[in-house]
Tab-separated table of C-alpha atoms and ligand atoms in Angstrom:
chain	number	residue	atom	x	y	z
I	20	MET	CA	22.902	-21.597	17.692
I	21	THR	CA	20.569	-23.836	15.684
I	22	ILE	CA	18.388	-22.439	12.878
I	23	LEU	CA	15.511	-23.927	10.919
I	24	GLY	CA	15.413	-22.450	7.385
I	25	ILE	CA	12.362	-22.345	5.108
I	26	GLU	CA	12.388	-21.466	1.371
I	27	THR	CA	9.322	-21.155	-0.897
I	28	SER	CA	10.009	-18.121	-3.113
I	29	CYS	CA	9.491	-19.807	-6.491
I	30	ASP	CA	8.673	-23.428	-7.346
I	31	GLU	CA	10.770	-25.270	-4.736
I	32	THR	CA	9.771	-26.069	-1.148
I	33	GLY	CA	12.908	-26.309	0.965
I	34	ALA	CA	13.632	-26.736	4.658
I	35	ALA	CA	16.920	-27.298	6.478
I	36	VAL	CA	18.546	-27.175	9.903
I	37	VAL	CA	21.970	-25.592	10.391
I	38	SER	CA	24.129	-25.197	13.442
I	39	LYS	CA	26.420	-22.185	13.890
I	40	THR	CA	29.456	-22.240	16.159
I	41	ASP	CA	32.603	-20.098	16.315
I	42	GLY	CA	34.046	-22.431	13.675
I	43	GLY	CA	31.314	-21.600	11.130
I	44	ILE	CA	28.099	-23.265	10.042
I	45	GLU	CA	27.254	-26.913	9.590
I	46	LEU	CA	24.304	-28.386	7.711
I	47	LEU	CA	22.492	-30.837	10.030
I	48	SER	CA	19.700	-31.818	7.625
I	49	GLN	CA	17.795	-30.644	4.587
I	50	SER	CA	14.697	-31.592	2.642
I	51	LEU	CA	13.481	-30.366	-0.749
I	52	ALA	CA	10.237	-30.921	-2.664
I	53	THR	CA	9.825	-29.707	-6.217
I	54	SER	CA	6.916	-29.210	-8.597
I	55	LEU	CA	9.212	-29.083	-11.639
I	56	ASN	CA	7.414	-31.972	-13.363
I	57	LYS	CA	4.281	-29.769	-13.549
I	58	HIS	CA	6.194	-26.764	-14.941
I	59	ALA	CA	8.106	-28.851	-17.501
I	60	GLN	CA	4.730	-29.687	-19.093
I	61	THR	CA	3.646	-26.026	-19.332
I	62	GLY	CA	7.033	-24.655	-20.478
I	63	GLY	CA	7.314	-22.351	-17.447
I	64	ILE	CA	5.982	-21.740	-13.964
I	65	ILE	CA	2.286	-20.987	-13.515
I	66	PRO	CA	2.403	-19.182	-10.136
I	67	GLU	CA	-0.849	-20.607	-8.805
I	68	VAL	CA	0.172	-24.163	-9.697
I	69	ALA	CA	3.494	-23.670	-7.858
I	70	ALA	CA	1.776	-22.285	-4.736
I	71	ARG	CA	-0.853	-25.032	-4.633
I	72	GLU	CA	1.894	-27.686	-4.749
I	73	GLN	CA	3.786	-25.866	-1.976
I	74	VAL	CA	0.693	-25.911	0.249
I	75	LYS	CA	0.828	-29.716	-0.016
I	76	PHE	CA	4.598	-29.983	0.449
I	77	ILE	CA	5.408	-27.477	3.191
I	78	ILE	CA	4.489	-29.435	6.350
I	79	PRO	CA	6.009	-32.798	5.278
I	80	THR	CA	9.176	-31.001	4.065
I	81	ILE	CA	9.683	-29.211	7.401
I	82	GLU	CA	8.877	-32.365	9.358
I	83	ASN	CA	11.339	-34.409	7.258
I	84	THR	CA	14.200	-32.072	8.035
I	85	LEU	CA	13.368	-31.876	11.766
I	86	LYS	CA	13.106	-35.669	11.877
I	87	GLU	CA	16.482	-36.080	10.212
I	88	ALA	CA	18.177	-33.507	12.479
I	89	PHE	CA	16.597	-34.382	15.837
I	90	GLY	CA	14.186	-37.304	15.359
I	91	TYR	CA	11.451	-34.680	15.897
I	92	THR	CA	7.861	-35.092	14.675
I	93	PHE	CA	4.929	-32.634	14.813
I	94	SER	CA	3.086	-35.011	17.154
I	95	GLN	CA	5.510	-34.040	19.948
I	96	LYS	CA	4.159	-31.490	22.443
I	97	SER	CA	7.384	-29.575	23.074
I	98	PRO	CA	9.115	-27.446	20.396
I	99	PRO	CA	12.166	-28.776	18.497
I	100	PRO	CA	15.593	-27.586	19.748
I	101	VAL	CA	15.936	-24.644	17.343
I	102	ASP	CA	16.736	-21.060	18.386
I	103	ALA	CA	15.071	-19.277	15.471
I	104	ILE	CA	13.179	-19.879	12.227
I	105	ALA	CA	14.700	-18.208	9.140
I	106	VAL	CA	12.288	-17.770	6.258
I	107	THR	CA	12.441	-16.231	2.776
I	108	TYR	CA	10.129	-13.201	2.729
I	109	GLY	CA	11.053	-11.912	-0.768
I	110	PRO	CA	11.671	-11.441	-3.619
I	111	GLY	CA	9.547	-14.056	-5.368
I	112	LEU	CA	6.059	-15.116	-6.339
I	113	ILE	CA	3.572	-13.786	-3.783
I	114	GLY	CA	1.497	-16.990	-3.540
I	115	SER	CA	4.628	-19.081	-3.029
I	116	LEU	CA	6.194	-16.673	-0.518
I	117	LEU	CA	2.985	-16.620	1.529
I	118	VAL	CA	3.079	-20.401	1.982
I	119	GLY	CA	6.521	-20.262	3.633
I	120	VAL	CA	6.013	-17.015	5.534
I	121	GLU	CA	2.621	-17.929	6.995
I	122	THR	CA	3.820	-21.419	7.950
I	123	ALA	CA	6.901	-19.941	9.649
I	124	LYS	CA	4.717	-17.423	11.523
I	125	THR	CA	2.392	-20.169	12.740
I	126	LEU	CA	5.302	-22.294	13.989
I	127	SER	CA	6.924	-19.235	15.577
I	128	MET	CA	3.748	-18.408	17.495
I	129	HIS	CA	3.083	-22.020	18.489
I	130	TRP	CA	6.639	-22.762	19.657
I	131	SER	CA	7.489	-19.232	20.931
I	132	ILE	CA	10.593	-19.126	18.732
I	133	PRO	CA	11.643	-15.851	16.968
I	134	LEU	CA	11.662	-15.368	13.211
I	135	ILE	CA	14.591	-14.228	11.040
I	136	PRO	CA	13.473	-12.552	7.789
I	137	VAL	CA	15.757	-13.625	4.924
I	138	ASN	CA	16.079	-11.979	1.515
I	139	HIS	CA	16.222	-14.804	-1.044
I	140	MET	CA	19.195	-13.179	-2.823
I	141	TYR	CA	21.199	-13.062	0.428
I	142	GLY	CA	20.279	-16.739	0.789
I	143	HIS	CA	21.940	-17.568	-2.542
I	144	ILE	CA	25.092	-15.740	-1.454
I	145	TYR	CA	25.171	-17.495	1.938
I	146	ALA	CA	25.143	-20.935	0.271
I	147	ASN	CA	28.880	-20.199	0.077
I	148	PHE	CA	29.435	-20.139	3.830
I	149	PHE	CA	29.106	-23.858	4.622
I	150	HIS	CA	32.455	-25.076	6.013
I	151	ASN	CA	34.106	-22.154	4.312
I	152	SER	CA	36.537	-20.471	6.666
I	153	GLU	CA	38.547	-19.046	3.747
I	154	ILE	CA	35.988	-16.393	2.760
I	155	VAL	CA	37.507	-13.023	3.654
I	156	PHE	CA	35.896	-9.595	3.132
I	157	PRO	CA	35.679	-7.594	0.959
I	158	ALA	CA	34.050	-10.287	-1.161
I	159	LEU	CA	32.420	-10.060	-4.566
I	160	ALA	CA	29.320	-12.177	-5.251
I	161	LEU	CA	28.070	-12.983	-8.728
I	162	VAL	CA	24.402	-13.859	-8.179
I	163	VAL	CA	22.995	-15.573	-11.263
I	164	SER	CA	19.513	-17.057	-11.073
I	165	GLY	CA	16.263	-17.204	-13.027
I	166	GLY	CA	15.358	-13.648	-11.972
I	167	HIS	CA	18.711	-11.985	-11.174
I	168	THR	CA	22.152	-11.364	-12.626
I	169	ASP	CA	23.911	-9.153	-10.119
I	170	LEU	CA	27.415	-8.274	-8.991
I	171	VAL	CA	27.336	-7.538	-5.273
I	172	LEU	CA	30.099	-6.309	-2.972
I	173	LEU	CA	30.083	-7.617	0.627
I	174	THR	CA	32.162	-5.629	3.081
I	175	SER	CA	31.053	-7.679	6.104
I	176	HIS	CA	28.192	-10.035	6.972
I	177	HIS	CA	24.849	-8.701	5.654
I	178	LYS	CA	26.509	-5.423	4.462
I	179	LEU	CA	26.010	-5.427	0.712
I	180	THR	CA	26.346	-2.930	-2.133
I	181	VAL	CA	24.981	-3.798	-5.569
I	182	LEU	CA	27.623	-2.875	-8.163
I	183	GLY	CA	25.444	-3.689	-11.158
I	184	GLY	CA	22.776	-5.973	-12.511
I	185	THR	CA	20.912	-6.919	-15.628
I	186	ARG	CA	19.079	-4.218	-17.565
I	187	ASP	CA	16.581	-6.747	-18.954
I	188	ASP	CA	16.615	-10.574	-18.847
I	189	ALA	CA	18.580	-12.442	-16.186
I	190	ALA	CA	21.101	-15.084	-17.305
I	191	GLY	CA	18.839	-17.950	-16.176
I	192	GLU	CA	15.874	-16.298	-17.886
I	193	ALA	CA	17.898	-16.128	-21.134
I	194	PHE	CA	18.654	-19.880	-20.897
I	195	ASP	CA	14.978	-20.615	-20.178
I	196	LYS	CA	13.541	-18.376	-22.938
I	197	ILE	CA	15.954	-19.749	-25.550
I	198	GLY	CA	15.103	-23.266	-24.359
I	199	ARG	CA	11.455	-22.511	-24.935
I	200	LEU	CA	12.194	-21.361	-28.503
I	201	LEU	CA	14.051	-24.625	-29.058
I	202	GLY	CA	11.195	-26.684	-27.579
I	203	LEU	CA	13.194	-27.803	-24.511
I	204	PRO	CA	11.512	-28.448	-21.140
I	205	TYR	CA	11.613	-25.855	-18.331
I	206	PRO	CA	14.053	-25.031	-16.744
I	207	ALA	CA	16.216	-25.138	-19.855
I	208	GLY	CA	19.584	-24.145	-18.331
I	209	PRO	CA	20.689	-27.679	-17.382
I	210	THR	CA	19.410	-29.174	-20.689
I	211	ILE	CA	21.128	-26.528	-22.845
I	212	SER	CA	24.334	-27.157	-20.924
I	213	HIS	CA	24.025	-30.912	-21.485
I	214	LEU	CA	23.309	-30.550	-25.247
I	215	ALA	CA	26.154	-28.025	-25.540
I	216	GLU	CA	28.662	-30.806	-24.815
I	217	LYS	CA	28.065	-32.176	-28.345
I	218	GLY	CA	28.213	-28.797	-30.107
I	219	ASP	CA	30.748	-26.277	-31.350
I	220	GLU	CA	30.734	-23.162	-29.134
I	221	LYS	CA	32.238	-21.076	-31.938
I	222	ALA	CA	29.646	-22.196	-34.537
I	223	PHE	CA	27.653	-18.978	-34.154
I	224	ILE	CA	28.835	-15.549	-33.068
I	225	LEU	CA	26.051	-14.257	-30.821
I	226	PRO	CA	25.686	-10.708	-29.448
I	227	ARG	CA	27.370	-9.937	-26.132
I	228	PRO	CA	25.930	-6.481	-25.331
I	229	MET	CA	27.679	-4.453	-22.638
I	230	ILE	CA	30.610	-6.888	-22.415
I	231	GLY	CA	33.072	-4.048	-22.810
I	232	SER	CA	31.137	-1.357	-20.887
I	233	LYS	CA	32.944	0.164	-17.914
I	234	ASP	CA	30.002	-0.399	-15.541
I	235	PHE	CA	28.881	-3.717	-14.065
I	236	SER	CA	25.564	-3.944	-15.924
I	237	PHE	CA	24.413	-6.853	-18.058
I	238	SER	CA	21.917	-7.271	-20.903
I	239	PHE	CA	20.764	-10.646	-22.182
I	240	SER	CA	17.466	-9.971	-23.965
I	241	GLY	CA	19.104	-9.568	-27.413
I	242	LEU	CA	20.396	-13.118	-27.250
I	243	LYS	CA	16.943	-14.658	-27.570
I	244	THR	CA	16.143	-12.516	-30.649
I	245	ALA	CA	19.478	-13.404	-32.238
I	246	VAL	CA	18.786	-17.125	-31.687
I	247	PHE	CA	15.289	-16.759	-33.131
I	248	ASN	CA	16.666	-15.065	-36.271
I	249	LEU	CA	19.322	-17.750	-36.656
I	250	LEU	CA	16.727	-20.502	-36.367
I	251	LYS	CA	14.600	-18.884	-39.057
I	252	LYS	CA	17.610	-18.431	-41.341
I	253	ASN	CA	18.487	-22.106	-40.927
I	254	ASN	CA	14.890	-23.222	-41.716
I	255	TRP	CA	14.427	-24.612	-38.200
I	256	ASN	CA	11.256	-26.651	-37.916
I	257	PHE	CA	9.609	-25.160	-34.791
I	258	ASN	CA	7.045	-27.991	-34.737
I	259	ASP	CA	9.632	-30.780	-34.726
I	260	LYS	CA	9.982	-31.504	-31.031
I	261	THR	CA	11.733	-34.801	-31.719
I	262	PHE	CA	14.776	-32.992	-33.153
I	263	SER	CA	15.141	-34.941	-36.388
I	264	GLU	CA	18.653	-35.449	-37.750
I	265	ASN	CA	18.613	-32.216	-39.706
I	266	ASN	CA	17.858	-30.176	-36.625
I	267	GLN	CA	20.172	-32.051	-34.286
I	268	GLN	CA	23.629	-30.651	-35.063
I	269	LEU	CA	22.137	-27.158	-35.312
I	270	LEU	CA	20.602	-27.675	-31.862
I	271	PHE	CA	23.941	-28.809	-30.342
I	272	ASP	CA	25.881	-25.950	-31.949
I	273	LEU	CA	23.327	-23.359	-30.876
I	274	CYS	CA	23.290	-24.628	-27.293
I	275	ALA	CA	27.097	-24.557	-27.180
I	276	SER	CA	27.219	-21.020	-28.642
I	277	VAL	CA	24.519	-19.734	-26.233
I	278	GLU	CA	26.267	-21.216	-23.210
I	279	TYR	CA	29.656	-19.886	-24.360
I	280	THR	CA	28.198	-16.387	-24.870
I	281	ILE	CA	26.492	-16.208	-21.467
I	282	VAL	CA	29.495	-17.672	-19.621
I	283	SER	CA	31.954	-15.311	-21.318
I	284	VAL	CA	29.891	-12.199	-20.440
I	285	LEU	CA	29.458	-13.309	-16.808
I	286	THR	CA	33.129	-14.162	-16.440
I	287	ARG	CA	34.467	-10.987	-18.089
I	288	LYS	CA	32.354	-8.684	-15.880
I	289	THR	CA	33.124	-10.626	-12.702
I	290	ILE	CA	36.872	-10.500	-13.344
I	291	ALA	CA	36.680	-6.748	-14.080
I	292	ALA	CA	34.786	-6.123	-10.813
I	293	ALA	CA	37.148	-8.356	-8.793
I	294	LYS	CA	40.126	-6.368	-10.102
I	295	GLU	CA	38.588	-2.940	-9.625
I	296	MET	CA	37.296	-3.660	-6.106
I	297	LYS	CA	40.484	-5.559	-5.159
I	298	VAL	CA	38.344	-8.167	-3.408
I	299	LYS	CA	39.834	-10.949	-1.302
I	300	SER	CA	37.135	-13.501	-2.201
I	301	VAL	CA	34.764	-14.180	-5.092
I	302	LEU	CA	31.510	-16.030	-4.397
I	303	LEU	CA	29.495	-17.685	-7.156
I	304	SER	CA	25.809	-18.202	-6.399
I	305	GLY	CA	22.289	-18.777	-7.766
I	306	GLY	CA	20.863	-21.525	-9.982
I	307	VAL	CA	23.053	-20.690	-13.013
I	308	ALA	CA	26.105	-21.213	-10.758
I	309	ALA	CA	25.358	-24.945	-11.156
I	310	ASN	CA	26.556	-24.566	-14.782
I	311	LYS	CA	29.736	-26.637	-15.245
I	312	ASN	CA	31.211	-24.364	-17.881
I	313	LEU	CA	30.725	-21.227	-15.792
I	314	ARG	CA	32.322	-22.932	-12.767
I	315	LYS	CA	35.325	-24.070	-14.842
I	316	THR	CA	35.838	-20.781	-16.734
I	317	LEU	CA	35.558	-18.592	-13.648
I	318	HIS	CA	37.960	-20.855	-11.766
I	319	HIS	CA	40.488	-20.582	-14.604
I	320	GLU	CA	40.189	-16.784	-14.913
I	321	ILE	CA	40.360	-16.140	-11.144
I	322	ASN	CA	43.536	-18.245	-10.965
I	323	ASN	CA	45.081	-15.946	-13.572
I	324	LEU	CA	44.414	-12.788	-11.526
I	325	ALA	CA	47.560	-11.204	-10.109
I	326	HIS	CA	46.038	-10.653	-6.645
I	327	SER	CA	44.515	-14.203	-6.700
I	328	PRO	CA	41.324	-13.855	-4.613
I	329	TYR	CA	39.860	-16.983	-3.048
I	330	LEU	CA	37.043	-18.452	-5.202
I	331	SER	CA	34.063	-20.127	-3.519
I	332	ILE	CA	31.555	-22.181	-5.522
I	333	PRO	CA	28.814	-24.060	-3.611
I	334	SER	CA	27.989	-27.661	-4.549
I	335	PRO	CA	25.428	-27.661	-7.411
I	336	ASP	CA	22.529	-28.698	-5.125
I	337	LEU	CA	23.163	-25.621	-2.953
I	338	CYS	CA	23.213	-23.287	-6.010
I	339	THR	CA	19.572	-23.852	-7.003
I	340	ASP	CA	16.851	-22.843	-4.511
I	341	ASN	CA	16.971	-24.722	-1.179
I	342	GLY	CA	16.269	-24.309	2.527
I	343	ALA	CA	19.914	-24.682	3.617
I	344	MET	CA	20.995	-21.373	2.089
I	345	ILE	CA	18.151	-19.579	3.897
I	346	ALA	CA	19.120	-21.156	7.218
I	347	ALA	CA	22.747	-20.136	6.525
I	348	ALA	CA	21.833	-16.489	5.825
I	349	GLY	CA	19.649	-16.553	8.956
I	350	ALA	CA	22.525	-17.897	11.057
I	351	TYR	CA	24.627	-14.815	10.185
I	352	SER	CA	21.767	-12.314	10.684
I	353	LYS	CA	21.204	-10.414	13.920
I	354	GLN	CA	17.561	-9.624	13.094
I	355	ARG	CA	14.865	-11.272	15.220
I	356	LEU	CA	11.135	-10.653	14.680
I	357	HIS	CA	7.956	-11.490	16.576
I	358	TRP	CA	5.542	-13.419	14.332
I	359	THR	CA	3.212	-10.389	14.122
I	360	GLU	CA	5.993	-8.307	12.526
I	361	LEU	CA	6.677	-10.302	9.354
I	362	SER	CA	5.009	-10.078	5.955
I	363	ALA	CA	5.990	-11.304	2.493
I	364	ASP	CA	7.461	-8.740	0.082
I	365	PRO	CA	7.480	-10.072	-3.518
I	366	SER	CA	9.401	-7.103	-4.948
I	367	LEU	CA	12.071	-6.897	-2.227
I	368	TYR	CA	15.462	-5.759	-3.535
I	369	TYR	CA	18.798	-6.204	-1.731
D	28	LIG	O1	18.311	-19.812	-8.235
D	28	LIG	P1	17.313	-20.632	-8.962
D	28	LIG	O2	17.174	-22.089	-8.580
D	28	LIG	O3	15.893	-19.997	-8.881
D	28	LIG	C1	15.710	-18.608	-8.889
D	28	LIG	O4	15.868	-17.994	-7.822
D	28	LIG	O5	15.469	-18.113	-10.001
D	28	LIG	O6	17.712	-20.516	-10.525
D	28	LIG	C2	16.980	-21.137	-11.521
D	28	LIG	C3	17.643	-20.827	-12.851
D	28	LIG	C4	16.832	-21.299	-14.059
D	28	LIG	O7	16.762	-20.226	-14.978
D	28	LIG	C5	17.659	-22.449	-14.615
D	28	LIG	O8	17.541	-22.611	-16.031
D	28	LIG	C6	19.061	-22.048	-14.222
D	28	LIG	O9	18.927	-21.481	-12.940
D	28	LIG	N1	19.988	-23.197	-14.129
D	28	LIG	C7	21.028	-23.375	-14.970
D	28	LIG	C8	21.636	-24.601	-14.595
D	28	LIG	N2	20.940	-25.108	-13.532
D	28	LIG	C9	19.929	-24.236	-13.269
D	28	LIG	N3	21.485	-22.622	-15.996
D	28	LIG	C10	22.559	-23.076	-16.665
D	28	LIG	N4	23.194	-24.245	-16.385
D	28	LIG	C11	22.774	-25.036	-15.371
D	28	LIG	N5	23.408	-26.175	-15.092
D	29	LIG	ZN1	16.775	-18.490	-6.318
């Protein structure tokens, strides 16, 4: 079975082709276009700007991936050799979702190929299934992105139970909001992580709400306020975007302390859930899963667990939004829709 995947839930425009056999799934091609340069200037995503860029990118991105997989171009009369088109239909920004969904519907009608509706969050989880025959159920997924911080139990393919999630800001959102306070470009997660390498993670003790609670909920909104108060106390110059010498070591130490705090909360809760649910596999997913420190710490802690579940961490490019993860989730879904049956759902949950 060969699936074309399309992703446009936020600021990325992704397309990919995967092939599924009894041995698992294989990525045949993928293409990604981003409007990040526009959002870096504005300190965050302006939804209409993202959608307008996606309108420009969507056709070339899909054609690129079909060309790479099959040498196919849109000038050909016959359809490409794909069995279904998987597309993200939620959650996300409505303007962005509509670009992918309406394009997928048009192609589905034109080529007479069915659609597979894919929940973006399932997509993140399925980034783990490329060449990964060691994933055994029950599996626990930590889904950490710009909008979500969730612990999800998978008992079989597409059978999920949410164990807990964030009560306020998501982990990625915390990185991005703190980055904004510090004057760093959007998305701030990768930059904070990079600056953290030169800092002392124990320089500041930051709040870790709910770290010891018995449930699997998270809360990250207090972190931003704590950082703001610390900056004020240390006479941080909010207008100095060049980070003069005085500000520099404070910046490194703060970044290291923020990263340490977020990683320790995520790791502690994931380990507690893995133990309680006695899972056989742990799957890390979502944009924040690209964080080196989180990958290393979780790996270390999972290795120390007595029942040693298998840990899967996708390559960093498959952690942030992309078309391959949507094609992968589609490949394991049994749902097939006629193009008239699909609509975007920006507030879709699991
Ligand atoms: O999954 P994703 O690409 O988009 C959403 O579905 O939200 O996640 C984007 C989030 C952003 O908040 C970004 O700052 C964060 O992932 N992120 C990181 C890293 N790379 C991306 N956070 C920490 N460390 C990173 N290396
Ligand atoms: Zn995402």
